[in-house]
Structures are given as structure tokens and as C-alpha cells.
Amino acid sequence: MKDKSRYLEDLKRVIQEGEVDLRIIDTLNILNSKENYYTTSSCAGRIILIELEEIGGKKESNFIFKSHEKVDYKNIWRIINEYTGNKMLFLIVNSSIIHVVCKDLESAKRLINISKESGFKYSSIFSFTDKIIVEIRSTEKMDVPIVKDGKIYPSEEYVMMLVEIANQLIDRIKKKIETLNENLREM
């Protein structure tokens, strides 16, 4: 746990710079207040439009739009229609994700159990190398290709439905974060 103070200083700085999703700050503060844990990275969950050179080609990707809150389909439809790139454009919902360094295996198991009880079903030990790192992650996910070779494939009505589903996923993520926070406080 020797690096905890450095990570907490870094977290304080990035919060002040507005680089941390507001919805996840309480969760990070609760975890970091515990003796056996500290966080190293996080995302509260998000809706994005991203252009990709090829499927899985994250290095060549470019964010066109990103929100950690619910979005208006008209804004998404406008962005799609204004897109002039020649790459593939995807609408993606990512679940929340938090990486937590744990003091020992027992602490990691406890955190995984609490996370899973809170609805974060994909939580697991992420790394064993020099630190035990738990990844708290949920199931909410959506990846939909929207544009390929300059052609918009879905209709406006279909995009409206996709955005409605994306917003429902963001609401589910928010509720799970609230449940996780309650359970972590009781830990």
C-alpha cells in the first residue's frame, strides 16, 4: 500500500481539474478512505460516438462525442449526419469500471463479493503482478455500428431507439453505483 498516498494526490489533482466523472467521486472517496484499498483508475459509465479504422483498432480510434450522462437523440442524430470521416462510426455504451489496489487476497475477495452483490457481476481480480488489483465492472454494454464507408445505416427512428436504450443503461449504471456506495459504506 506504499503507493496509496501518491495515487490519492493524483486523484485530488484530477478531480480539481474536472477530469473525474462526478458520479463516481463518492465511490472513489469511500474506497480510498478504507485502509486496505485505493483506486488507480475509473469511469462512471458513458455513451460515446467513436470512429474506428478497424474493429478492435483502438489505437486509431477517435472520440467524436462522449457523455457520462443521458443524451438527447436529436444531438446524436445531428452528430451522425454531420460526420464526414471515412472510418467506421460506432455508438457505444460502456459500463462503469474501477480499478482498486487491495492490501491482500482476503481484502480483494471481500471487495469482489460486495461488488457482485451490488450488481457489478463482472468484478474480478484484474492483476496479480506486483499488486493485487480488483476490477469492479458491470454488465451494461452496447456497441452498434452506425456509419461505414460514409454511409449512415440506421434510420433516425432506429437511432432514437438506440439512444433510449443507451439512456436506460446509464440509469441502471447510476443505480448500481448508488447501491455499491451504500454497501461499501457498511464494509
mmCIF file of C-alpha atoms in Angstrom:
data_model
loop_
_atom_site.group_PDB
_atom_site.id
_atom_site.type_symbol
_atom_site.label_atom_id
_atom_site.label_comp_id
_atom_site.label_asym_id
_atom_site.label_seq_id
_atom_site.Cartn_x
_atom_site.Cartn_y
_atom_site.Cartn_z
ATOM 1 C CA MET A 1 0.000 0.000 0.000
ATOM 2 C CA LYS A 2 3.109 2.160 -0.302
ATOM 3 C CA ASP A 3 1.811 3.982 -3.411
ATOM 4 C CA LYS A 4 -1.548 4.940 -1.876
ATOM 5 C CA SER A 5 -0.584 8.493 -0.905
ATOM 6 C CA ARG A 6 0.761 9.209 -4.397
ATOM 7 C CA TYR A 7 -2.427 7.915 -6.041
ATOM 8 C CA LEU A 8 -4.584 9.949 -3.657
ATOM 9 C CA GLU A 9 -2.613 13.100 -4.504
ATOM 10 C CA ASP A 10 -3.027 12.379 -8.216
ATOM 11 C CA LEU A 11 -6.754 11.782 -7.713
ATOM 12 C CA LYS A 12 -7.143 15.049 -5.819
ATOM 13 C CA ARG A 13 -5.444 16.895 -8.676
ATOM 14 C CA VAL A 14 -7.528 15.323 -11.461
ATOM 15 C CA ILE A 15 -10.743 15.941 -9.518
ATOM 16 C CA GLN A 16 -9.794 19.623 -9.202
ATOM 17 C CA GLU A 17 -9.067 19.698 -12.948
ATOM 18 C CA GLY A 18 -12.535 18.259 -13.656
ATOM 19 C CA GLU A 19 -11.171 15.071 -15.213
ATOM 20 C CA VAL A 20 -13.075 12.648 -12.959
ATOM 21 C CA ASP A 21 -16.688 11.709 -13.648
ATOM 22 C CA LEU A 22 -18.778 13.377 -10.946
ATOM 23 C CA ARG A 23 -20.972 10.317 -10.464
ATOM 24 C CA ILE A 24 -18.021 8.155 -9.393
ATOM 25 C CA ILE A 25 -16.270 10.559 -6.980
ATOM 26 C CA ASP A 26 -18.204 9.353 -3.902
ATOM 27 C CA THR A 27 -17.315 5.757 -4.735
ATOM 28 C CA LEU A 28 -13.641 6.649 -5.072
ATOM 29 C CA ASN A 29 -13.668 8.588 -1.802
ATOM 30 C CA ILE A 30 -15.340 5.715 0.058
ATOM 31 C CA LEU A 31 -12.868 3.151 -1.294
ATOM 32 C CA ASN A 32 -9.859 5.375 -0.676
ATOM 33 C CA SER A 33 -10.965 6.012 2.919
ATOM 34 C CA LYS A 34 -10.605 2.284 3.640
ATOM 35 C CA GLU A 35 -7.268 1.123 4.992
ATOM 36 C CA ASN A 36 -6.976 -1.886 2.676
ATOM 37 C CA TYR A 37 -7.848 -0.190 -0.629
ATOM 38 C CA TYR A 38 -7.028 2.587 -3.035
ATOM 39 C CA THR A 39 -8.231 3.350 -6.546
ATOM 40 C CA THR A 40 -5.999 3.777 -9.574
ATOM 41 C CA SER A 41 -8.464 4.497 -12.408
ATOM 42 C CA SER A 42 -12.181 4.783 -13.003
ATOM 43 C CA CYS A 43 -15.028 5.602 -15.366
ATOM 44 C CA ALA A 44 -18.630 6.114 -14.250
ATOM 45 C CA GLY A 45 -20.027 4.653 -17.467
ATOM 46 C CA ARG A 46 -20.539 6.575 -20.683
ATOM 47 C CA ILE A 47 -22.205 6.943 -24.040
ATOM 48 C CA ILE A 48 -19.789 7.599 -26.894
ATOM 49 C CA LEU A 49 -19.620 8.005 -30.633
ATOM 50 C CA ILE A 50 -16.210 6.778 -31.733
ATOM 51 C CA GLU A 51 -14.604 6.380 -35.127
ATOM 52 C CA LEU A 52 -12.507 3.284 -35.725
ATOM 53 C CA GLU A 53 -10.168 2.433 -38.570
ATOM 54 C CA GLU A 54 -10.906 -1.246 -37.995
ATOM 55 C CA ILE A 55 -12.836 -3.275 -35.465
ATOM 56 C CA GLY A 56 -10.716 -3.568 -32.343
ATOM 57 C CA GLY A 57 -8.326 -0.885 -33.613
ATOM 58 C CA LYS A 58 -8.336 1.268 -30.513
ATOM 59 C CA LYS A 59 -5.029 2.981 -31.340
ATOM 60 C CA GLU A 60 -6.526 4.542 -34.450
ATOM 61 C CA SER A 61 -9.789 5.469 -32.706
ATOM 62 C CA ASN A 62 -11.079 8.984 -32.196
ATOM 63 C CA PHE A 63 -13.836 10.133 -29.867
ATOM 64 C CA ILE A 64 -16.434 12.165 -31.757
ATOM 65 C CA PHE A 65 -18.759 12.500 -28.749
ATOM 66 C CA LYS A 66 -18.616 11.450 -25.089
ATOM 67 C CA SER A 67 -21.072 11.831 -22.207
ATOM 68 C CA HIS A 68 -21.279 10.307 -18.749
ATOM 69 C CA GLU A 69 -24.923 11.381 -18.543
ATOM 70 C CA LYS A 70 -28.039 10.600 -20.542
ATOM 71 C CA VAL A 71 -28.131 12.128 -24.019
ATOM 72 C CA ASP A 72 -30.692 13.591 -26.412
ATOM 73 C CA TYR A 73 -31.151 11.508 -29.543
ATOM 74 C CA LYS A 74 -31.504 14.667 -31.682
ATOM 75 C CA ASN A 75 -27.977 15.688 -30.724
ATOM 76 C CA ILE A 76 -26.644 12.207 -31.530
ATOM 77 C CA TRP A 77 -28.543 12.146 -34.854
ATOM 78 C CA ARG A 78 -27.136 15.578 -35.745
ATOM 79 C CA ILE A 79 -23.567 14.462 -34.989
ATOM 80 C CA ILE A 80 -24.050 11.298 -37.060
ATOM 81 C CA ASN A 81 -25.349 13.311 -40.013
ATOM 82 C CA GLU A 82 -22.502 15.837 -39.757
ATOM 83 C CA TYR A 83 -19.858 13.089 -39.639
ATOM 84 C CA THR A 84 -17.685 13.329 -42.751
ATOM 85 C CA GLY A 85 -14.953 10.850 -41.867
ATOM 86 C CA ASN A 86 -14.233 7.700 -43.826
ATOM 87 C CA LYS A 87 -13.806 5.412 -40.815
ATOM 88 C CA MET A 88 -16.466 3.309 -39.105
ATOM 89 C CA LEU A 89 -18.551 5.208 -36.560
ATOM 90 C CA PHE A 90 -19.925 3.291 -33.577
ATOM 91 C CA LEU A 91 -22.415 4.212 -30.864
ATOM 92 C CA ILE A 92 -21.124 2.604 -27.685
ATOM 93 C CA VAL A 93 -22.250 2.392 -24.072
ATOM 94 C CA ASN A 94 -19.512 1.417 -21.622
ATOM 95 C CA SER A 95 -20.326 0.256 -18.102
ATOM 96 C CA SER A 96 -18.645 1.798 -15.111
ATOM 97 C CA ILE A 97 -15.221 0.438 -14.248
ATOM 98 C CA ILE A 98 -12.994 0.985 -11.221
ATOM 99 C CA HIS A 99 -9.526 -0.424 -10.603
ATOM 100 C CA VAL A 100 -8.750 -0.906 -6.922
ATOM 101 C CA VAL A 101 -5.456 -1.957 -5.357
ATOM 102 C CA CYS A 102 -6.111 -4.314 -2.434
ATOM 103 C CA LYS A 103 -3.818 -4.910 0.523
ATOM 104 C CA ASP A 104 -4.161 -8.699 0.340
ATOM 105 C CA LEU A 105 -6.153 -11.523 -1.204
ATOM 106 C CA GLU A 106 -8.732 -11.502 1.606
ATOM 107 C CA SER A 107 -9.417 -7.795 1.001
ATOM 108 C CA ALA A 108 -9.736 -8.474 -2.725
ATOM 109 C CA LYS A 109 -12.236 -11.302 -2.157
ATOM 110 C CA ARG A 110 -14.301 -9.117 0.147
ATOM 111 C CA LEU A 111 -14.391 -6.272 -2.380
ATOM 112 C CA ILE A 112 -15.347 -8.624 -5.214
ATOM 113 C CA ASN A 113 -18.196 -10.092 -3.149
ATOM 114 C CA ILE A 114 -19.558 -6.656 -2.234
ATOM 115 C CA SER A 115 -19.233 -5.505 -5.839
ATOM 116 C CA LYS A 116 -21.083 -8.531 -7.194
ATOM 117 C CA GLU A 117 -23.810 -8.167 -4.543
ATOM 118 C CA SER A 118 -24.187 -4.555 -5.742
ATOM 119 C CA GLY A 119 -24.782 -5.653 -9.336
ATOM 120 C CA PHE A 120 -21.225 -5.434 -10.697
ATOM 121 C CA LYS A 121 -21.269 -9.011 -11.973
ATOM 122 C CA TYR A 122 -18.025 -8.835 -13.968
ATOM 123 C CA SER A 123 -15.901 -7.844 -10.964
ATOM 124 C CA SER A 124 -12.749 -9.911 -10.588
ATOM 125 C CA ILE A 125 -9.068 -9.854 -9.798
ATOM 126 C CA PHE A 126 -7.512 -7.959 -12.678
ATOM 127 C CA SER A 127 -3.821 -8.245 -11.827
ATOM 128 C CA PHE A 128 -1.544 -10.193 -9.510
ATOM 129 C CA THR A 129 1.833 -8.940 -10.737
ATOM 130 C CA ASP A 130 3.271 -6.547 -8.158
ATOM 131 C CA LYS A 131 -0.099 -5.533 -6.668
ATOM 132 C CA ILE A 132 -3.450 -7.220 -6.251
ATOM 133 C CA ILE A 133 -5.842 -5.162 -8.371
ATOM 134 C CA VAL A 134 -9.585 -5.747 -8.461
ATOM 135 C CA GLU A 135 -11.575 -4.538 -11.433
ATOM 136 C CA ILE A 136 -15.124 -3.544 -10.453
ATOM 137 C CA ARG A 137 -17.182 -3.765 -13.629
ATOM 138 C CA SER A 138 -20.801 -4.205 -14.550
ATOM 139 C CA THR A 139 -22.645 -5.821 -17.442
ATOM 140 C CA GLU A 140 -24.118 -2.781 -19.189
ATOM 141 C CA LYS A 141 -22.698 -2.601 -22.702
ATOM 142 C CA MET A 142 -23.796 -1.731 -26.204
ATOM 143 C CA ASP A 143 -21.725 -1.477 -29.405
ATOM 144 C CA VAL A 144 -23.579 -0.569 -32.589
ATOM 145 C CA PRO A 145 -22.014 0.304 -35.943
ATOM 146 C CA ILE A 146 -23.692 3.433 -37.326
ATOM 147 C CA VAL A 147 -21.597 4.613 -40.294
ATOM 148 C CA LYS A 148 -19.376 2.634 -42.651
ATOM 149 C CA ASP A 149 -17.741 3.892 -45.845
ATOM 150 C CA GLY A 150 -19.525 7.219 -45.439
ATOM 151 C CA LYS A 151 -22.979 5.633 -45.361
ATOM 152 C CA ILE A 152 -25.363 6.011 -42.397
ATOM 153 C CA TYR A 153 -27.033 2.634 -41.941
ATOM 154 C CA PRO A 154 -29.706 3.088 -39.250
ATOM 155 C CA SER A 155 -32.763 5.277 -39.710
ATOM 156 C CA GLU A 156 -33.439 8.233 -37.428
ATOM 157 C CA GLU A 157 -36.147 6.172 -35.727
ATOM 158 C CA TYR A 158 -33.658 3.365 -35.054
ATOM 159 C CA VAL A 159 -31.108 5.822 -33.620
ATOM 160 C CA MET A 160 -33.876 7.213 -31.400
ATOM 161 C CA MET A 161 -34.468 3.701 -30.056
ATOM 162 C CA LEU A 162 -30.727 3.086 -29.577
ATOM 163 C CA VAL A 163 -30.357 6.321 -27.600
ATOM 164 C CA GLU A 164 -33.374 5.414 -25.480
ATOM 165 C CA ILE A 165 -31.733 2.077 -24.633
ATOM 166 C CA ALA A 166 -28.374 3.794 -24.008
ATOM 167 C CA ASN A 167 -30.062 6.189 -21.575
ATOM 168 C CA GLN A 168 -31.735 3.266 -19.787
ATOM 169 C CA LEU A 169 -28.318 1.632 -19.422
ATOM 170 C CA ILE A 170 -26.899 4.855 -17.938
ATOM 171 C CA ASP A 171 -29.790 4.896 -15.425
ATOM 172 C CA ARG A 172 -29.049 1.267 -14.490
ATOM 173 C CA ILE A 173 -25.378 2.104 -14.021
ATOM 174 C CA LYS A 174 -26.261 5.054 -11.754
ATOM 175 C CA LYS A 175 -28.454 2.839 -9.566
ATOM 176 C CA LYS A 176 -25.739 0.206 -9.291
ATOM 177 C CA ILE A 177 -23.190 2.844 -8.274
ATOM 178 C CA GLU A 178 -25.577 4.084 -5.556
ATOM 179 C CA THR A 179 -26.037 0.511 -4.286
ATOM 180 C CA LEU A 180 -22.286 -0.071 -4.363
ATOM 181 C CA ASN A 181 -21.711 3.117 -2.364
ATOM 182 C CA GLU A 182 -24.209 2.014 0.299
ATOM 183 C CA ASN A 183 -22.601 -1.417 0.565
ATOM 184 C CA LEU A 184 -19.061 -0.011 0.659
ATOM 185 C CA ARG A 185 -20.007 2.372 3.484
ATOM 186 C CA GLU A 186 -21.148 -0.636 5.542
ATOM 187 C CA MET A 187 -17.942 -2.555 4.765
#
